[in-house]
Structure formats: C-alpha cells, structure tokens
PDB file of C-alpha atoms in Angstrom:
ATOM      1  CA  MET V 243       0.185  22.042  26.724  1.00 36.00           C
ATOM      2  CA  PHE V 244      -0.247  25.882  26.977  1.00 40.00           C
ATOM      3  CA  HIS V 245      -3.891  24.894  28.022  1.00 41.00           C
ATOM      4  CA  HIS V 246      -2.590  23.450  31.291  1.00 39.00           C
ATOM      5  CA  GLY V 247      -1.225  26.694  32.706  1.00 48.00           C
ATOM      6  CA  PRO V 248       2.543  27.898  33.140  1.00 51.00           C
ATOM      7  CA  ALA V 249       5.288  25.270  33.106  1.00 51.00           C
ATOM      8  CA  SER V 250       5.359  25.495  36.955  1.00 55.00           C
ATOM      9  CA  SER V 251       1.827  24.097  37.473  1.00 55.00           C
ATOM     10  CA  PRO V 252       0.930  20.563  38.456  1.00 61.00           C
ATOM     11  CA  ALA V 253      -1.183  20.267  35.308  1.00 62.00           C
ATOM     12  CA  TYR V 254       1.513  21.270  32.963  1.00 50.00           C
ATOM     13  CA  ALA V 255       3.790  18.576  34.551  1.00 58.00           C
ATOM     14  CA  ALA V 256       1.129  15.999  34.172  1.00 58.00           C
ATOM     15  CA  CYS V 257       0.561  17.092  30.584  1.00 52.00           C
ATOM     16  CA  VAL V 258       4.481  16.525  29.925  1.00 50.00           C
ATOM     17  CA  ALA V 259       4.449  13.202  31.387  1.00 54.00           C
ATOM     18  CA  ARG V 260       1.678  12.108  29.378  1.00 51.00           C
ATOM     19  CA  GLN V 261       2.795  13.357  26.025  1.00 49.00           C
ATOM     20  CA  CYS V 262       6.468  13.399  26.568  1.00 52.00           C
ATOM     21  CA  SER V 263       7.394  10.798  28.955  1.00 45.00           C
ATOM     22  CA  GLY V 264       5.281   7.791  27.984  1.00 45.00           C
ATOM     23  CA  GLY V 265       3.494   8.228  31.146  1.00 44.00           C
ATOM     24  CA  GLY V 266       0.064   8.549  29.801  1.00 42.00           C
ATOM     25  CA  SER V 267      -2.230   5.724  28.389  1.00 45.00           C
ATOM     26  CA  GLU V 268      -1.434   6.465  24.724  1.00 46.00           C
ATOM     27  CA  ALA V 269       1.771   7.133  22.956  1.00 43.00           C
ATOM     28  CA  PRO V 270       3.005  10.562  22.251  1.00 45.00           C
ATOM     29  CA  ALA V 271       1.939  12.035  18.902  1.00 48.00           C
ATOM     30  CA  GLN V 272       5.090  11.914  17.045  1.00 48.00           C
ATOM     31  CA  ASP V 273       5.276   7.763  18.081  1.00 47.00           C
ATOM     32  CA  ARG V 274       1.858   6.852  16.928  1.00 55.00           C
ATOM     33  CA  ALA V 275       2.338   4.606  13.683  1.00 66.00           C
ATOM     34  CA  VAL V 276       0.775   6.301  10.777  1.00 73.00           C
ATOM     35  CA  ALA V 277      -1.594   4.103   8.785  1.00 81.00           C
ATOM     36  CA  PRO V 278      -0.384   2.921   5.408  1.00 90.00           C
ATOM     37  CA  ARG V 279      -2.069   4.397   2.633  1.00 94.00           C
ATOM     38  CA  TRP V 280      -2.639   4.491  -1.238  1.00 97.00           C
ATOM     39  CA  ILE V 281      -0.952   7.037  -3.218  1.00 96.00           C
ATOM     40  CA  THR V 282      -0.876   7.972  -6.794  1.00 97.00           C
ATOM     41  CA  HIS V 283       2.241   9.096  -8.692  1.00 96.00           C
ATOM     42  CA  SER V 284       2.964  10.310 -12.257  1.00 95.00           C
ATOM     43  CA  ALA V 285       6.213  10.701 -13.994  1.00 94.00           C
ATOM     44  CA  GLY V 286       7.508  10.540 -17.586  1.00 91.00           C
ATOM     45  CA  GLY V 287       4.126   9.341 -18.945  1.00 92.00           C
ATOM     46  CA  ALA V 288       3.856   6.582 -16.548  1.00 96.00           C
ATOM     47  CA  HIS V 289       1.350   6.450 -13.800  1.00 97.00           C
ATOM     48  CA  SER V 290       0.795   4.357 -10.870  1.00 97.00           C
ATOM     49  CA  ALA V 291      -1.253   3.711  -7.761  1.00 98.00           C
ATOM     50  CA  ALA V 292       1.001   2.103  -4.782  1.00 98.00           C
ATOM     51  CA  ILE V 293       0.976   1.256  -1.229  1.00 98.00           C
ATOM     52  CA  HIS V 294       4.028   1.092   0.834  1.00 96.00           C
ATOM     53  CA  LEU V 295       4.946  -0.808   4.175  1.00 95.00           C
ATOM     54  CA  GLY V 296       8.414  -0.344   5.379  1.00 93.00           C
ATOM     55  CA  ASP V 297      10.688  -1.892   2.623  1.00 94.00           C
ATOM     56  CA  ARG V 298       7.964  -3.745   0.674  1.00 96.00           C
ATOM     57  CA  SER V 299       5.187  -2.259  -1.844  1.00 97.00           C
ATOM     58  CA  LEU V 300       2.444  -3.289  -3.970  1.00 98.00           C
ATOM     59  CA  ASN V 301       1.977  -0.961  -7.162  1.00 98.00           C
ATOM     60  CA  TYR V 302      -0.484  -0.700 -10.114  1.00 98.00           C
ATOM     61  CA  ILE V 303       1.700   0.755 -12.860  1.00 98.00           C
ATOM     62  CA  CYS V 304       0.652   1.854 -16.390  1.00 97.00           C
ATOM     63  CA  GLN V 305       1.567   3.927 -19.383  1.00 95.00           C
ATOM     64  CA  ARG V 306      -0.567   5.236 -22.061  1.00 93.00           C
ATOM     65  CA  GLY V 307      -0.855   2.624 -24.736  1.00 91.00           C
ATOM     66  CA  GLY V 308       0.981   0.014 -22.772  1.00 91.00           C
ATOM     67  CA  LYS V 309      -0.152  -2.754 -20.493  1.00 92.00           C
ATOM     68  CA  ALA V 310      -0.986  -2.455 -16.775  1.00 97.00           C
ATOM     69  CA  LEU V 311       0.997  -4.330 -14.488  1.00 97.00           C
ATOM     70  CA  ILE V 312       1.085  -5.274 -10.699  1.00 98.00           C
ATOM     71  CA  GLY V 313       4.586  -4.807  -9.288  1.00 97.00           C
ATOM     72  CA  VAL V 314       5.384  -6.271  -5.607  1.00 97.00           C
ATOM     73  CA  ALA V 315       8.769  -4.940  -4.113  1.00 96.00           C
ATOM     74  CA  GLY V 316      10.435  -6.244  -1.236  1.00 95.00           C
ATOM     75  CA  LEU V 317      10.087  -9.977  -1.385  1.00 93.00           C
ATOM     76  CA  GLY V 318      13.112 -10.748  -3.642  1.00 86.00           C
ATOM     77  CA  GLY V 319      13.946 -14.068  -5.117  1.00 82.00           C
ATOM     78  CA  SER V 320      12.666 -15.774  -8.262  1.00 89.00           C
ATOM     79  CA  ALA V 321       9.129 -15.331  -9.570  1.00 94.00           C
ATOM     80  CA  GLN V 322       8.811 -19.050  -9.808  1.00 93.00           C
ATOM     81  CA  GLY V 323       5.796 -20.180  -7.248  1.00 93.00           C
ATOM     82  CA  THR V 324       4.724 -16.646  -6.542  1.00 96.00           C
ATOM     83  CA  ARG V 325       1.085 -16.535  -5.223  1.00 96.00           C
ATOM     84  CA  ILE V 326      -1.409 -13.580  -4.897  1.00 97.00           C
ATOM     85  CA  SER V 327      -4.566 -13.966  -3.015  1.00 98.00           C
ATOM     86  CA  VAL V 328      -7.342 -11.226  -1.864  1.00 98.00           C
ATOM     87  CA  ASP V 329      -9.558 -11.548   1.099  1.00 98.00           C
ATOM     88  CA  GLY V 330      -8.056 -15.383   1.170  1.00 97.00           C
ATOM     89  CA  ARG V 331      -9.135 -15.917  -2.629  1.00 98.00           C
ATOM     90  CA  ALA V 332      -6.035 -17.086  -4.757  1.00 97.00           C
ATOM     91  CA  TYR V 333      -5.697 -15.885  -7.974  1.00 97.00           C
ATOM     92  CA  SER V 334      -3.837 -17.855 -10.836  1.00 95.00           C
ATOM     93  CA  GLN V 335      -1.120 -15.453 -12.275  1.00 96.00           C
ATOM     94  CA  SER V 336       2.117 -15.714 -13.805  1.00 96.00           C
ATOM     95  CA  PHE V 337       4.952 -13.632 -12.390  1.00 97.00           C
ATOM     96  CA  ILE V 338       8.263 -12.376 -13.691  1.00 96.00           C
ATOM     97  CA  ALA V 339      11.130 -11.086 -11.529  1.00 96.00           C
ATOM     98  CA  GLN V 340      12.961  -8.021 -13.104  1.00 95.00           C
ATOM     99  CA  ASN V 341      15.527  -5.982 -10.859  1.00 93.00           C
ATOM    100  CA  GLY V 342      14.265  -7.418  -7.544  1.00 92.00           C
ATOM    101  CA  ILE V 343      10.718  -6.577  -8.283  1.00 96.00           C
ATOM    102  CA  LEU V 344       7.941  -9.135  -8.985  1.00 97.00           C
ATOM    103  CA  TYR V 345       5.431  -8.333 -11.820  1.00 97.00           C
ATOM    104  CA  THR V 346       2.109  -9.665 -13.139  1.00 97.00           C
ATOM    105  CA  THR V 347      -0.336  -8.376 -15.852  1.00 96.00           C
ATOM    106  CA  ALA V 348      -3.540  -6.289 -14.527  1.00 96.00           C
ATOM    107  CA  ASP V 349      -5.626  -6.448 -17.498  1.00 93.00           C
ATOM    108  CA  SER V 350      -8.419  -4.317 -17.620  1.00 92.00           C
ATOM    109  CA  GLY V 351     -11.627  -6.034 -16.158  1.00 92.00           C
ATOM    110  CA  SER V 352      -9.444  -8.976 -14.841  1.00 95.00           C
ATOM    111  CA  PRO V 353     -10.953 -10.765 -11.694  1.00 97.00           C
ATOM    112  CA  LEU V 354      -7.494  -9.725 -10.059  1.00 97.00           C
ATOM    113  CA  LEU V 355      -7.837  -6.182 -10.741  1.00 97.00           C
ATOM    114  CA  ARG V 356     -11.582  -6.168  -9.578  1.00 97.00           C
ATOM    115  CA  ALA V 357     -10.546  -7.935  -6.297  1.00 98.00           C
ATOM    116  CA  LEU V 358      -7.811  -5.230  -5.788  1.00 98.00           C
ATOM    117  CA  MET V 359     -10.254  -2.577  -6.187  1.00 97.00           C
ATOM    118  CA  SER V 360     -12.779  -4.013  -3.984  1.00 97.00           C
ATOM    119  CA  GLY V 361     -11.131  -6.345  -1.406  1.00 97.00           C
ATOM    120  CA  SER V 362      -9.905  -5.259   2.134  1.00 97.00           C
ATOM    121  CA  GLY V 363      -6.398  -6.973   2.126  1.00 97.00           C
ATOM    122  CA  VAL V 364      -3.965  -8.705  -0.519  1.00 98.00           C
ATOM    123  CA  GLU V 365      -1.205 -11.079   0.217  1.00 98.00           C
ATOM    124  CA  VAL V 366       1.592 -12.171  -2.062  1.00 97.00           C
ATOM    125  CA  ALA V 367       4.018 -14.928  -1.195  1.00 95.00           C
ATOM    126  CA  SER V 368       7.269 -15.870  -2.756  1.00 92.00           C
ATOM    127  CA  ALA V 369      10.297 -18.063  -2.149  1.00 86.00           C
ATOM    128  CA  GLY V 370       9.199 -18.265   1.507  1.00 89.00           C
ATOM    129  CA  ARG V 371       8.234 -14.693   2.196  1.00 93.00           C
ATOM    130  CA  ARG V 372       5.001 -13.168   2.464  1.00 94.00           C
ATOM    131  CA  ALA V 373       3.661  -9.608   2.144  1.00 95.00           C
ATOM    132  CA  GLY V 374       0.017  -8.359   2.986  1.00 96.00           C
ATOM    133  CA  PHE V 375      -1.344  -5.002   2.017  1.00 97.00           C
ATOM    134  CA  PRO V 376      -4.603  -3.234   3.020  1.00 97.00           C
ATOM    135  CA  LEU V 377      -6.729  -2.436   0.038  1.00 98.00           C
ATOM    136  CA  THR V 378      -8.671   0.502   1.713  1.00 96.00           C
ATOM    137  CA  GLY V 379      -8.462   3.250  -0.831  1.00 97.00           C
ATOM    138  CA  SER V 380      -6.993   1.226  -3.476  1.00 98.00           C
ATOM    139  CA  ARG V 381     -10.301   1.670  -5.773  1.00 97.00           C
ATOM    140  CA  ALA V 382      -9.798   5.332  -5.991  1.00 98.00           C
ATOM    141  CA  ALA V 383      -5.990   5.216  -6.629  1.00 98.00           C
ATOM    142  CA  ILE V 384      -6.030   2.513  -9.168  1.00 98.00           C
ATOM    143  CA  ALA V 385      -8.988   4.322 -10.988  1.00 97.00           C
ATOM    144  CA  GLN V 386      -7.103   7.511 -10.965  1.00 97.00           C
ATOM    145  CA  ALA V 387      -3.923   6.077 -12.233  1.00 97.00           C
ATOM    146  CA  ALA V 388      -5.600   3.861 -14.987  1.00 97.00           C
ATOM    147  CA  ALA V 389      -7.662   7.019 -16.074  1.00 96.00           C
ATOM    148  CA  ALA V 390      -4.496   8.859 -16.385  1.00 96.00           C
ATOM    149  CA  CYS V 391      -3.314   6.074 -18.880  1.00 96.00           C
ATOM    150  CA  GLY V 392      -6.608   5.847 -20.832  1.00 94.00           C
ATOM    151  CA  ILE V 393      -7.467   2.352 -19.333  1.00 93.00           C
ATOM    152  CA  ARG V 394     -10.801   1.477 -17.968  1.00 89.00           C
ATOM    153  CA  PRO V 395     -10.267  -0.721 -15.073  1.00 82.00           C
TER     154      PRO V 395
END
C-alpha cells in the first residue's frame, strides 16, 4: 500500500478499500483459498506422500521392507463397500478400516498406483460419504516416498 502515497491520499484509501474491506474485485490476500498440494513426510522409518482437504486426507504410506498402503482419513465408517476411482475409472480394491482410517494396498506397479501417479483426480466413496482429491503433484511426492522405502512404484 505504500505505493499509493500517504495514508491521507485518495489512492491509499482506495487501495485499503480494495485489499482490506472487500471493496475490490478479488478477495484480500489473506482470505484467498490455498490450493491443496501433495506433501511428503518421514518419521521413524516410515515415509508418506499425502494431500489434505479439511478433515480428509489421502496418503501413500510405506516403510522399508514392508508393503505400501493407501490410507484415506475422514470418511469414517466400515470398509465394506468402499470404492476408489481415478478420473472416473473404478479400481477393484479391498479396504480395511482401522482407527477411523480406510486402508488398501498400493503394490508396486499396480494399476491403481500407476493411476494415482498419472491421473488428475481420485474419488473415494464409503458408507454414503465421498471425498475427492486432486492428483497434481502426486507423481513426484509418491515417487519420493517410495524411493525412501526402497520401492520402485
């Protein structure tokens, strides 16, 4: 705002109205929604790639010498009847529910894992609830986590 002159100038007042009072055509910077992005995390020998949307998340989880899993948090309920699809294509996966998280396998080279790394969006449905997640950036994040586990996705 310092580009608009002293606080008493009309240009400064207009800038304040636009940026702070909702008087402009776009929301103030602090109110703009931040696009969700894939992140990686490592702790205690476990590695993950995840995307979070509010109280829901989709996670690729692995540990060196172990199996890789996909975990979906925030849908709750039973694993029975859980469905997963990438770009509208359904994948036949068995899920288990543990501590409120739905898990399925993410075997190296599996059609589901390849789709998660190359698609544009994934949807998980369970017990009448649905969660959709963007896959932009998933390839790099999943590859990084898998590499840390000694897995070639």
